[in-house]
């Protein structure tokens, strides 16, 4: 079955409102005619509204980098699903490795967030991935599938059909090191097979699984040629419109 590719930009803690407007405007000039790829930009919270001013009703979808599982309450520094929906978001990243590493994110919290997101209209992008030590010790399947097992607890088939999974090996994020296409494909295929065992033999064929970890114009085409890699969640290479546009077009030049 043909799955529509997704190329998502995670801007992390970069870009002011003015910079977000400028980057989105330039990006629209470069990829505004693209129809066969789902394009997503995830600015910091303060720039969401500024980005929406530019990308609303275009081929570029707006996403957030995290959310809380409660709709409102005494949760200083947090942001809720209704708030993101009001900002025009269509996507939200959950469980990114940096959120796990620096903000104490857990699989159980990712699960609570995921279930709340799926109760609304946002599309969750759930991140999983192993560290270098875990890979070297042969624990890739234990770690990655363990994260999925906990994060997807209580998920229905309908919920699975709405979500996106992103495999991001920690040792490749921001390091310049990228998993080889074959290595990434192996993990993506493992995830899809686990989904078949966990849910059904047919539905997982529709689930998009993205790769993240030092994705660049020079390696995107080879990654996208793999059977089970359906797109990319991009960090550093998404901060410049020209670079990100090449990724959207799978352009190695």
Coordinates of N, CA and C in Angstrom, one line a residue:
X1 N 0.8 -1.2 0.0 CA 0.0 0.0 0.0 C 0.9 1.2 0.0
X2 N 0.4 2.3 -0.7 CA 1.2 3.5 -0.8 C 0.9 4.4 0.3
X3 N 1.9 4.8 1.0 CA 1.7 5.7 2.2 C 2.3 7.1 1.8
X4 N 1.5 8.2 2.0 CA 2.0 9.5 1.7 C 3.2 9.9 2.6
X5 N 4.2 10.3 2.0 CA 5.4 10.7 2.7 C 5.2 11.9 3.6
X6 N 5.9 12.0 4.7 CA 5.8 13.2 5.6 C 7.2 13.7 5.9
X7 N 7.4 14.9 5.7 CA 8.7 15.6 6.0 C 8.4 16.7 7.0
X8 N 8.8 16.5 8.2 CA 8.4 17.4 9.3 C 9.7 18.1 9.9
X9 N 9.5 19.4 10.1 CA 10.6 20.2 10.6 C 10.4 20.5 12.1
X10 N 11.4 20.1 12.9 CA 11.4 20.4 14.3 C 12.4 21.5 14.6
X11 N 11.9 22.7 14.8 CA 12.8 23.9 14.9 C 13.4 24.0 16.3
X12 N 12.9 23.1 17.3 CA 13.4 23.1 18.6 C 13.4 24.5 19.2
X13 N 14.4 25.0 20.0 CA 14.4 26.3 20.6 C 15.1 27.3 19.7
X14 N 14.6 27.4 18.4 CA 15.2 28.3 17.5 C 14.1 29.1 16.8
X15 N 14.4 30.3 16.5 CA 13.5 31.2 15.7 C 12.6 32.1 16.5
X16 N 12.7 33.4 16.3 CA 11.8 34.4 16.8 C 10.6 34.4 15.9
X17 N 9.6 35.2 16.3 CA 8.4 35.3 15.5 C 8.7 35.8 14.1
X18 N 9.6 36.8 14.0 CA 10.0 37.4 12.7 C 10.7 36.4 11.9
X19 N 11.6 35.6 12.5 CA 12.3 34.6 11.8 C 11.4 33.5 11.3
X20 N 10.4 33.1 12.1 CA 9.5 32.1 11.7 C 8.7 32.6 10.5
X21 N 8.2 33.8 10.5 CA 7.5 34.3 9.3 C 8.4 34.3 8.1
X22 N 9.6 34.8 8.2 CA 10.5 34.8 7.1 C 10.8 33.4 6.5
X23 N 11.1 32.5 7.4 CA 11.4 31.1 6.9 C 10.2 30.5 6.3
X24 N 9.0 30.6 6.9 CA 7.8 30.0 6.3 C 7.5 30.6 5.0
X25 N 7.7 32.0 4.9 CA 7.4 32.6 3.6 C 8.4 32.1 2.5
X26 N 9.6 32.0 2.8 CA 10.6 31.5 1.8 C 10.3 30.0 1.5
X27 N 9.9 29.3 2.5 CA 9.6 27.9 2.3 C 8.4 27.7 1.3
X28 N 7.4 28.5 1.5 CA 6.3 28.5 0.6 C 6.7 28.8 -0.9
X29 N 7.6 29.7 -1.0 CA 8.1 30.0 -2.4 C 8.7 28.7 -3.0
X30 N 9.4 27.9 -2.2 CA 10.2 26.8 -2.7 C 9.4 25.5 -2.8
X31 N 8.3 25.3 -2.0 CA 7.6 24.0 -2.0 C 6.1 24.2 -2.1
X32 N 5.7 25.4 -2.4 CA 4.2 25.7 -2.4 C 3.5 24.8 -3.5
X33 N 4.2 24.3 -4.4 CA 3.6 23.5 -5.5 C 3.6 22.0 -5.2
X34 N 4.2 21.6 -4.1 CA 4.4 20.1 -3.8 C 3.0 19.6 -3.3
X35 N 2.6 18.5 -3.9 CA 1.4 17.8 -3.6 C 1.5 16.4 -3.1
X36 N 2.6 15.8 -3.3 CA 2.7 14.4 -3.0 C 3.5 14.1 -1.7
X37 N 3.8 15.2 -0.9 CA 4.5 15.1 0.4 C 3.7 15.9 1.4
X38 N 3.5 15.4 2.6 CA 2.9 16.1 3.7 C 4.0 16.9 4.4
X39 N 3.9 18.2 4.3 CA 5.0 19.1 4.9 C 4.5 19.6 6.2
X40 N 5.3 19.6 7.2 CA 5.0 20.0 8.6 C 6.1 20.9 9.1
X41 N 5.8 22.0 9.7 CA 6.8 22.8 10.5 C 6.3 22.9 11.9
X42 N 7.3 22.7 12.9 CA 7.0 22.7 14.3 C 7.8 23.8 14.9
X43 N 7.4 25.0 15.0 CA 8.1 26.1 15.6 C 8.0 26.0 17.2
X44 N 8.8 26.9 17.9 CA 8.6 27.0 19.3 C 7.2 27.6 19.6
X45 N 6.7 27.5 20.8 CA 5.3 28.0 21.1 C 5.1 29.4 20.7
X46 N 6.1 30.3 21.0 CA 6.0 31.7 20.9 C 5.8 32.1 19.4
X47 N 6.3 31.2 18.5 CA 6.2 31.5 17.1 C 5.1 30.8 16.3
X48 N 4.3 30.1 17.0 CA 3.2 29.3 16.4 C 2.2 30.2 15.6
X49 N 1.8 31.3 16.3 CA 0.8 32.2 15.7 C 1.4 32.9 14.5
X50 N 2.7 33.3 14.6 CA 3.4 34.0 13.5 C 3.5 33.1 12.3
X51 N 3.8 31.8 12.6 CA 3.9 30.8 11.5 C 2.6 30.6 10.8
X52 N 1.5 30.5 11.7 CA 0.2 30.3 11.1 C -0.2 31.4 10.2
X53 N 0.2 32.6 10.5 CA -0.2 33.7 9.6 C 0.3 33.5 8.2
X54 N 1.4 32.8 8.0 CA 2.0 32.5 6.7 C 1.5 31.2 6.1
X55 N 1.4 30.1 6.9 CA 1.1 28.8 6.3 C -0.3 28.4 6.3
X56 N -1.2 29.2 6.9 CA -2.6 28.8 6.9 C -3.2 28.6 5.5
X57 N -3.9 27.5 5.3 CA -4.5 27.2 4.0 C -3.5 27.1 2.9
X58 N -2.3 26.5 3.3 CA -1.3 26.2 2.2 C -1.0 24.7 2.4
X59 N 0.1 24.3 1.6 CA 0.5 22.9 1.7 C 1.3 22.6 2.9
X60 N 1.6 23.6 3.7 CA 2.4 23.4 4.9 C 1.5 23.3 6.1
X61 N 1.6 22.2 6.9 CA 0.9 22.0 8.1 C 1.7 22.5 9.3
X62 N 1.0 23.0 10.3 CA 1.6 23.5 11.5 C 1.6 22.5 12.7
X63 N 2.7 22.4 13.4 CA 2.8 21.4 14.5 C 3.4 22.1 15.7
X64 N 3.2 21.5 16.8 CA 3.9 21.9 18.1 C 4.9 20.8 18.5
X65 N 5.7 21.2 19.4 CA 6.8 20.3 19.9 C 6.5 19.5 21.1
X66 N 5.4 19.7 21.7 CA 5.0 19.0 22.9 C 3.6 19.5 23.4
X67 N 3.0 18.8 24.3 CA 1.8 19.2 24.9 C 1.6 18.6 26.3
X68 N 0.6 18.9 27.0 CA 0.2 18.3 28.3 C -1.0 17.5 28.1
X69 N -1.3 16.6 29.0 CA -2.4 15.7 28.9 C -3.7 16.3 29.5
X70 N -3.6 17.4 30.3 CA -4.8 18.0 30.8 C -5.1 19.2 30.0
X71 N -6.4 19.5 29.9 CA -6.9 20.7 29.1 C -6.6 22.0 29.8
X72 N -6.5 22.1 31.1 CA -6.2 23.3 31.8 C -5.9 22.9 33.2
X73 N -5.3 23.8 34.0 CA -5.0 23.6 35.4 C -3.7 24.2 35.8
X74 N -3.3 23.9 37.1 CA -2.1 24.5 37.7 C -0.9 23.8 37.2
X75 N -0.5 24.0 36.0 CA 0.7 23.3 35.4 C 1.6 24.4 34.8
X76 N 2.3 25.0 35.6 CA 3.2 26.2 35.2 C 4.1 25.7 34.1
X77 N 4.1 26.5 33.0 CA 5.1 26.3 31.9 C 4.6 25.3 30.9
X78 N 3.4 24.7 31.1 CA 2.8 23.7 30.1 C 1.8 24.4 29.1
X79 N 1.5 23.6 28.2 CA 0.5 24.0 27.1 C -0.4 22.9 26.8
X80 N -1.7 23.1 26.5 CA -2.7 22.1 26.4 C -3.0 21.8 24.9
X81 N -3.7 20.7 24.7 CA -4.2 20.4 23.4 C -5.2 21.5 22.8
X82 N -6.2 21.9 23.6 CA -7.1 22.9 23.1 C -6.3 24.2 22.8
X83 N -5.3 24.6 23.5 CA -4.5 25.8 23.2 C -3.8 25.6 21.9
X84 N -3.2 24.4 21.6 CA -2.6 24.2 20.3 C -3.5 24.2 19.2
X85 N -4.7 23.6 19.4 CA -5.7 23.6 18.3 C -6.1 25.0 18.0
X86 N -6.3 25.9 19.1 CA -6.6 27.3 18.8 C -5.6 28.0 18.1
X87 N -4.3 27.6 18.2 CA -3.2 28.2 17.5 C -3.1 27.8 16.0
X88 N -4.0 26.9 15.6 CA -4.0 26.4 14.3 C -3.1 25.2 14.0
X89 N -2.7 24.5 15.1 CA -1.8 23.3 15.0 C -2.7 22.1 14.4
X90 N -2.0 21.3 13.6 CA -2.6 20.1 13.2 C -1.8 18.9 13.7
X91 N -0.6 19.1 14.1 CA 0.3 18.0 14.5 C 0.9 18.4 15.9
X92 N 1.4 17.4 16.6 CA 2.2 17.6 17.8 C 3.2 16.5 18.0
X93 N 4.4 16.8 18.3 CA 5.5 15.8 18.6 C 5.4 15.4 20.1
X94 N 5.5 14.1 20.3 CA 5.4 13.5 21.7 C 6.6 12.6 21.9
X95 N 7.2 12.8 23.1 CA 8.3 11.8 23.5 C 9.6 12.0 22.8
X96 N 9.9 13.2 22.3 CA 11.2 13.5 21.7 C 12.3 13.2 22.7
X97 N 13.4 12.7 22.2 CA 14.5 12.3 23.1 C 15.0 13.4 23.9
X98 N 15.0 14.6 23.4 CA 15.5 15.8 24.2 C 14.5 16.1 25.3
X99 N 13.2 15.9 25.0 CA 12.2 16.1 26.1 C 12.4 15.0 27.2
X100 N 12.7 13.8 26.8 CA 13.0 12.7 27.7 C 14.3 13.0 28.5
X101 N 15.3 13.5 27.8 CA 16.6 13.7 28.5 C 16.6 14.9 29.4
X102 N 16.0 16.0 28.9 CA 16.2 17.3 29.7 C 15.0 17.6 30.6
X103 N 13.8 17.1 30.2 CA 12.6 17.5 30.9 C 11.9 16.3 31.7
X104 N 12.6 15.2 31.7 CA 12.1 14.1 32.5 C 10.9 13.4 32.0
X105 N 10.8 13.5 30.6 CA 9.6 12.8 30.0 C 9.8 11.3 30.2
X106 N 8.6 10.6 30.4 CA 8.6 9.1 30.6 C 7.6 8.5 29.6
X107 N 7.7 7.2 29.4 CA 6.8 6.5 28.5 C 5.4 6.7 29.0
X108 N 5.2 6.6 30.3 CA 3.9 6.7 30.8 C 3.2 8.1 30.5
X109 N 4.0 9.1 30.6 CA 3.5 10.5 30.3 C 3.2 10.6 28.9
X110 N 4.1 10.0 28.0 CA 3.8 10.1 26.6 C 2.5 9.4 26.3
X111 N 2.2 8.3 27.0 CA 1.0 7.6 26.8 C -0.2 8.5 27.2
X112 N -0.2 9.2 28.3 CA -1.3 10.0 28.7 C -1.5 11.2 27.7
X113 N -0.4 11.7 27.2 CA -0.5 12.8 26.2 C -1.1 12.2 24.9
X114 N -0.6 11.0 24.5 CA -1.1 10.5 23.2 C -2.6 10.2 23.3
X115 N -3.1 9.7 24.4 CA -4.5 9.4 24.5 C -5.3 10.7 24.5
X116 N -4.8 11.7 25.1 CA -5.5 13.0 25.1 C -5.5 13.6 23.7
X117 N -4.3 13.6 23.0 CA -4.2 14.1 21.7 C -5.2 13.4 20.7
X118 N -5.3 12.1 20.8 CA -6.2 11.4 20.0 C -7.7 11.6 20.3
X119 N -8.0 12.1 21.5 CA -9.3 12.5 21.8 C -9.7 13.8 21.1
X120 N -8.8 14.5 20.6 CA -9.0 15.8 19.9 C -8.8 15.6 18.4
X121 N -8.3 16.7 17.8 CA -8.1 16.6 16.3 C -6.6 16.6 15.8
X122 N -5.7 16.7 16.8 CA -4.3 16.8 16.4 C -3.8 15.4 16.0
X123 N -2.8 15.4 15.1 CA -2.1 14.2 14.7 C -0.8 14.1 15.5
X124 N -0.7 13.0 16.3 CA 0.6 12.9 17.1 C 1.7 12.2 16.3
X125 N 2.9 12.8 16.6 CA 4.1 12.2 16.0 C 4.9 11.6 17.2
X126 N 4.8 10.3 17.5 CA 5.4 9.7 18.7 C 6.8 9.3 18.4
X127 N 7.8 9.8 19.2 CA 9.2 9.5 18.9 C 9.7 8.3 19.8
X128 N 10.5 7.4 19.2 CA 11.2 6.4 20.0 C 12.6 6.2 19.5
X129 N 13.5 5.7 20.3 CA 14.8 5.5 19.8 C 15.8 5.1 20.9
X130 N 16.9 4.4 20.5 CA 17.8 3.9 21.5 C 19.1 4.8 21.5
X131 N 19.8 4.7 22.6 CA 21.1 5.3 22.8 C 22.2 4.5 22.1
X132 N 23.4 5.1 22.0 CA 24.5 4.4 21.4 C 24.9 3.1 22.2
X133 N 24.9 3.3 23.6 CA 25.2 2.2 24.5 C 24.2 1.1 24.3
X134 N 23.0 1.4 24.2 CA 21.9 0.4 24.1 C 22.0 -0.3 22.8
X135 N 22.4 0.4 21.7 CA 22.6 -0.3 20.4 C 23.8 -1.2 20.5
X136 N 24.9 -0.7 21.0 CA 26.1 -1.5 21.1 C 25.9 -2.8 21.9
X137 N 25.0 -2.7 22.9 CA 24.8 -3.9 23.8 C 23.6 -4.8 23.3
X138 N 23.2 -4.5 22.0 CA 22.2 -5.4 21.4 C 20.8 -5.2 21.9
X139 N 20.4 -4.1 22.5 CA 19.2 -3.9 23.1 C 18.2 -3.0 22.3
X140 N 18.4 -2.9 21.0 CA 17.6 -2.0 20.2 C 16.1 -2.4 20.2
X141 N 15.8 -3.7 20.0 CA 14.4 -4.1 20.0 C 13.8 -3.9 21.4
X142 N 14.6 -4.3 22.4 CA 14.1 -4.2 23.8 C 13.7 -2.7 24.1
X143 N 14.6 -1.8 23.7 CA 14.3 -0.4 24.1 C 13.2 0.2 23.2
X144 N 13.3 0.1 21.9 CA 12.4 0.7 21.0 C 11.0 0.1 21.1
X145 N 10.9 -1.2 21.1 CA 9.6 -1.8 21.3 C 9.0 -1.6 22.7
X146 N 9.9 -1.6 23.7 CA 9.5 -1.3 25.0 C 8.9 0.1 25.2
X147 N 9.5 1.1 24.5 CA 8.9 2.4 24.5 C 7.5 2.5 23.8
X148 N 7.4 1.8 22.7 CA 6.1 1.7 22.0 C 5.1 1.0 22.8
X149 N 5.4 -0.1 23.5 CA 4.5 -0.8 24.3 C 3.9 0.0 25.3
X150 N 4.7 0.8 26.0 CA 4.2 1.7 27.1 C 3.5 2.9 26.5
X151 N 4.0 3.5 25.5 CA 3.4 4.7 24.9 C 2.1 4.5 24.3
X152 N 1.9 3.3 23.7 CA 0.7 3.0 23.0 C -0.3 2.2 23.8
X153 N -0.1 2.1 25.1 CA -1.0 1.3 26.0 C -2.4 1.9 25.9
X154 N -3.4 1.0 25.7 CA -4.8 1.5 25.6 C -5.2 2.0 24.3
X155 N -4.3 2.0 23.3 CA -4.6 2.6 22.0 C -5.5 1.7 21.2
X156 N -6.5 2.2 20.5 CA -7.4 1.5 19.7 C -6.8 1.4 18.3
X157 N -7.4 0.6 17.4 CA -7.1 0.6 16.0 C -7.3 1.9 15.4
X158 N -8.4 2.6 15.8 CA -8.7 3.9 15.2 C -7.6 4.9 15.6
X159 N -7.1 4.8 16.8 CA -6.1 5.7 17.2 C -4.8 5.5 16.5
X160 N -4.5 4.2 16.3 CA -3.3 3.9 15.5 C -3.3 4.4 14.1
X161 N -4.5 4.4 13.5 CA -4.6 4.8 12.1 C -4.4 6.3 12.0
X162 N -4.5 7.1 13.1 CA -4.3 8.5 13.1 C -2.9 9.0 13.4
X163 N -2.1 8.1 14.0 CA -0.8 8.6 14.5 C 0.3 8.3 13.5
X164 N 1.4 9.0 13.8 CA 2.7 8.9 13.1 C 3.7 8.5 14.1
X165 N 4.6 7.6 13.7 CA 5.7 7.2 14.6 C 7.0 7.7 14.0
X166 N 7.9 8.2 14.8 CA 9.2 8.6 14.4 C 10.3 7.8 15.1
X167 N 11.1 7.1 14.3 CA 12.3 6.4 14.9 C 13.5 7.4 14.9
X168 N 14.0 7.8 16.1 CA 15.1 8.7 16.2 C 16.2 8.1 17.1
X169 N 17.1 7.4 16.5 CA 18.2 6.9 17.4 C 19.0 8.0 18.0
X170 N 19.1 8.0 19.3 CA 19.7 9.1 20.1 C 21.1 9.5 19.6
X171 N 21.8 8.4 19.2 CA 23.2 8.6 18.8 C 23.4 9.4 17.5
X172 N 22.2 9.6 16.8 CA 22.3 10.2 15.5 C 21.7 11.6 15.5
X173 N 21.1 12.0 16.7 CA 20.4 13.3 16.7 C 21.4 14.4 17.0
X174 N 21.6 15.3 16.1 CA 22.5 16.5 16.3 C 24.0 16.1 16.3
X175 N 24.3 14.9 15.9 CA 25.7 14.5 16.0 C 26.4 14.5 14.7
X176 N 25.6 14.5 13.6 CA 26.2 14.4 12.3 C 26.2 13.0 11.8
X177 N 26.1 12.0 12.8 CA 26.1 10.6 12.4 C 24.6 10.2 12.1
X178 N 24.5 9.5 11.0 CA 23.2 9.0 10.5 C 23.2 7.5 10.5
X179 N 22.1 6.9 10.9 CA 22.0 5.5 10.7 C 22.0 5.2 9.2
X180 N 22.7 4.1 8.7 CA 22.7 3.8 7.3 C 21.2 3.5 6.9
X181 N 20.9 3.7 5.6 CA 19.5 3.4 5.2 C 19.1 2.0 5.6
X182 N 20.0 1.1 5.5 CA 19.7 -0.3 5.8 C 19.5 -0.5 7.3
X183 N 20.3 0.2 8.1 CA 20.1 0.1 9.6 C 18.7 0.7 10.0
X184 N 18.4 1.8 9.4 CA 17.1 2.5 9.7 C 16.0 1.6 9.2
X185 N 16.1 1.1 8.0 CA 15.0 0.2 7.5 C 14.8 -1.0 8.3
X186 N 15.8 -1.6 8.9 CA 15.7 -2.7 9.8 C 14.8 -2.4 11.0
X187 N 15.1 -1.3 11.6 CA 14.3 -0.9 12.8 C 12.9 -0.5 12.4
X188 N 12.7 0.2 11.3 CA 11.3 0.5 10.8 C 10.5 -0.7 10.5
X189 N 11.1 -1.7 9.9 CA 10.4 -3.0 9.6 C 10.1 -3.7 10.9
X190 N 11.0 -3.6 11.8 CA 10.7 -4.3 13.1 C 9.5 -3.6 13.8
X191 N 9.5 -2.3 13.8 CA 8.3 -1.5 14.4 C 7.0 -1.9 13.7
X192 N 7.1 -2.0 12.4 CA 5.8 -2.3 11.6 C 5.4 -3.8 11.9
X193 N 6.3 -4.7 12.1 CA 6.0 -6.0 12.4 C 5.4 -6.1 13.8
X194 N 5.9 -5.4 14.7 CA 5.4 -5.3 16.1 C 4.0 -4.8 16.1
X195 N 3.7 -3.8 15.3 CA 2.4 -3.2 15.2 C 1.4 -4.3 14.6
X196 N 1.9 -5.1 13.7 CA 1.0 -6.2 13.2 C 0.7 -7.1 14.3
X197 N 1.6 -7.5 15.0 CA 1.4 -8.5 16.1 C 0.5 -7.9 17.2
X198 N 0.6 -6.6 17.4 CA -0.1 -5.9 18.5 C -1.5 -5.5 18.1
X199 N -1.7 -5.2 16.8 CA -3.0 -4.6 16.4 C -3.7 -5.5 15.4
X200 N -3.2 -5.6 14.2 CA -3.8 -6.4 13.1 C -2.7 -6.6 12.0
X201 N -3.0 -7.5 11.1 CA -2.1 -7.7 10.0 C -2.2 -6.7 8.9
X202 N -3.3 -5.9 8.9 CA -3.5 -5.0 7.7 C -3.3 -3.6 8.1
X203 N -3.8 -3.1 9.3 CA -3.7 -1.7 9.6 C -2.3 -1.1 9.6
X204 N -1.3 -1.8 10.2 CA 0.0 -1.2 10.3 C 0.6 -0.8 8.9
X205 N 0.1 -1.4 7.8 CA 0.6 -1.1 6.5 C 0.3 0.4 6.2
X206 N -0.7 1.0 6.9 CA -1.1 2.4 6.6 C -0.3 3.4 7.5
X207 N 0.3 2.9 8.6 CA 1.0 3.8 9.5 C 2.3 4.3 9.0
X208 N 2.4 5.7 9.0 CA 3.7 6.3 8.5 C 4.7 6.2 9.6
X209 N 5.9 5.8 9.3 CA 7.0 5.7 10.3 C 8.2 6.6 9.7
X210 N 8.5 7.6 10.4 CA 9.5 8.6 9.9 C 10.9 8.2 10.5
X211 N 11.9 8.6 9.9 CA 13.3 8.5 10.4 C 13.8 9.9 10.8
X212 N 14.4 10.0 12.0 CA 15.0 11.3 12.4 C 16.4 11.0 13.0
X213 N 17.3 11.9 12.6 CA 18.7 11.8 13.1 C 19.7 12.2 12.1
X214 N 20.0 13.5 12.0 CA 21.0 14.0 11.1 C 20.6 13.8 9.6
X215 N 19.3 13.9 9.3 CA 18.8 13.8 8.0 C 19.2 15.1 7.2
X216 N 19.8 14.9 6.0 CA 20.3 16.0 5.2 C 19.9 15.8 3.8
X217 N 20.0 16.8 2.9 CA 19.8 16.6 1.5 C 20.6 15.6 0.9
X218 N 21.8 15.3 1.4 CA 22.8 14.4 0.9 C 22.3 12.9 1.1
X219 N 21.5 12.7 2.1 CA 21.1 11.3 2.4 C 19.6 11.0 2.4
X220 N 18.8 12.1 2.1 CA 17.3 11.9 2.2 C 16.8 10.9 1.1
X221 N 17.3 11.0 -0.1 CA 16.8 10.2 -1.2 C 17.0 8.7 -0.9
X222 N 18.2 8.4 -0.4 CA 18.5 7.0 -0.1 C 17.7 6.5 1.1
X223 N 17.5 7.3 2.0 CA 16.6 6.9 3.2 C 15.2 6.7 2.7
X224 N 14.7 7.6 1.9 CA 13.3 7.5 1.4 C 13.1 6.3 0.4
X225 N 14.1 5.8 -0.1 CA 14.0 4.6 -1.0 C 13.7 3.3 -0.3
X226 N 13.9 3.3 1.0 CA 13.6 2.1 1.8 C 12.2 1.8 1.9
X227 N 11.8 0.6 2.0 CA 10.4 0.2 1.9 C 9.6 0.7 3.1
X228 N 10.1 0.7 4.3 CA 9.4 1.1 5.5 C 9.7 2.5 6.0
X229 N 10.5 3.3 5.3 CA 10.7 4.6 5.8 C 9.8 5.6 5.0
X230 N 8.9 6.2 5.7 CA 7.9 7.0 5.1 C 8.1 8.5 5.2
X231 N 9.2 8.9 5.6 CA 9.5 10.4 5.8 C 10.6 10.6 6.8
X232 N 10.6 11.9 7.2 CA 11.7 12.3 8.1 C 11.2 13.4 9.1
X233 N 11.7 13.3 10.3 CA 11.6 14.3 11.3 C 12.9 15.0 11.4
X234 N 13.0 16.2 11.0 CA 14.3 16.9 10.7 C 14.5 18.0 11.7
X235 N 15.7 18.1 12.3 CA 16.1 19.1 13.2 C 16.9 20.2 12.5
X236 N 18.3 20.1 12.6 CA 19.1 21.2 12.1 C 18.9 21.6 10.6
X237 N 18.8 20.6 9.8 CA 18.6 20.8 8.4 C 17.3 21.5 8.0
X238 N 16.4 21.6 9.0 CA 15.1 22.3 8.7 C 15.1 23.7 9.0
X239 N 16.2 24.3 9.6 CA 16.2 25.6 10.0 C 16.4 26.6 8.9
X240 N 17.0 26.2 7.8 CA 17.1 27.0 6.6 C 16.1 26.5 5.5
X241 N 15.3 27.5 5.0 CA 14.3 27.1 4.0 C 14.8 26.3 2.8
X242 N 15.9 26.7 2.3 CA 16.5 26.1 1.1 C 16.9 24.6 1.4
X243 N 17.5 24.4 2.6 CA 17.9 23.0 2.9 C 16.6 22.2 3.1
X244 N 15.6 22.7 3.8 CA 14.4 21.9 4.1 C 13.7 21.6 2.8
X245 N 13.6 22.6 1.9 CA 13.0 22.4 0.6 C 13.6 21.2 -0.1
X246 N 14.9 21.1 -0.1 CA 15.6 20.0 -0.7 C 15.1 18.7 -0.1
X247 N 14.9 18.7 1.2 CA 14.5 17.4 1.8 C 13.1 17.1 1.4
X248 N 12.2 18.1 1.3 CA 10.8 17.9 0.9 C 10.8 17.3 -0.5
X249 N 11.7 17.7 -1.4 CA 11.8 17.2 -2.8 C 12.7 16.0 -2.9
X250 N 13.3 15.5 -1.8 CA 14.3 14.4 -1.9 C 15.4 14.7 -2.8
X251 N 15.8 16.0 -2.8 CA 16.8 16.5 -3.7 C 18.2 16.5 -3.0
X252 N 19.1 15.7 -3.6 CA 20.5 15.5 -3.0 C 21.4 16.7 -3.5
X253 N 21.0 17.5 -4.3 CA 21.9 18.6 -4.8 C 22.0 19.8 -3.9

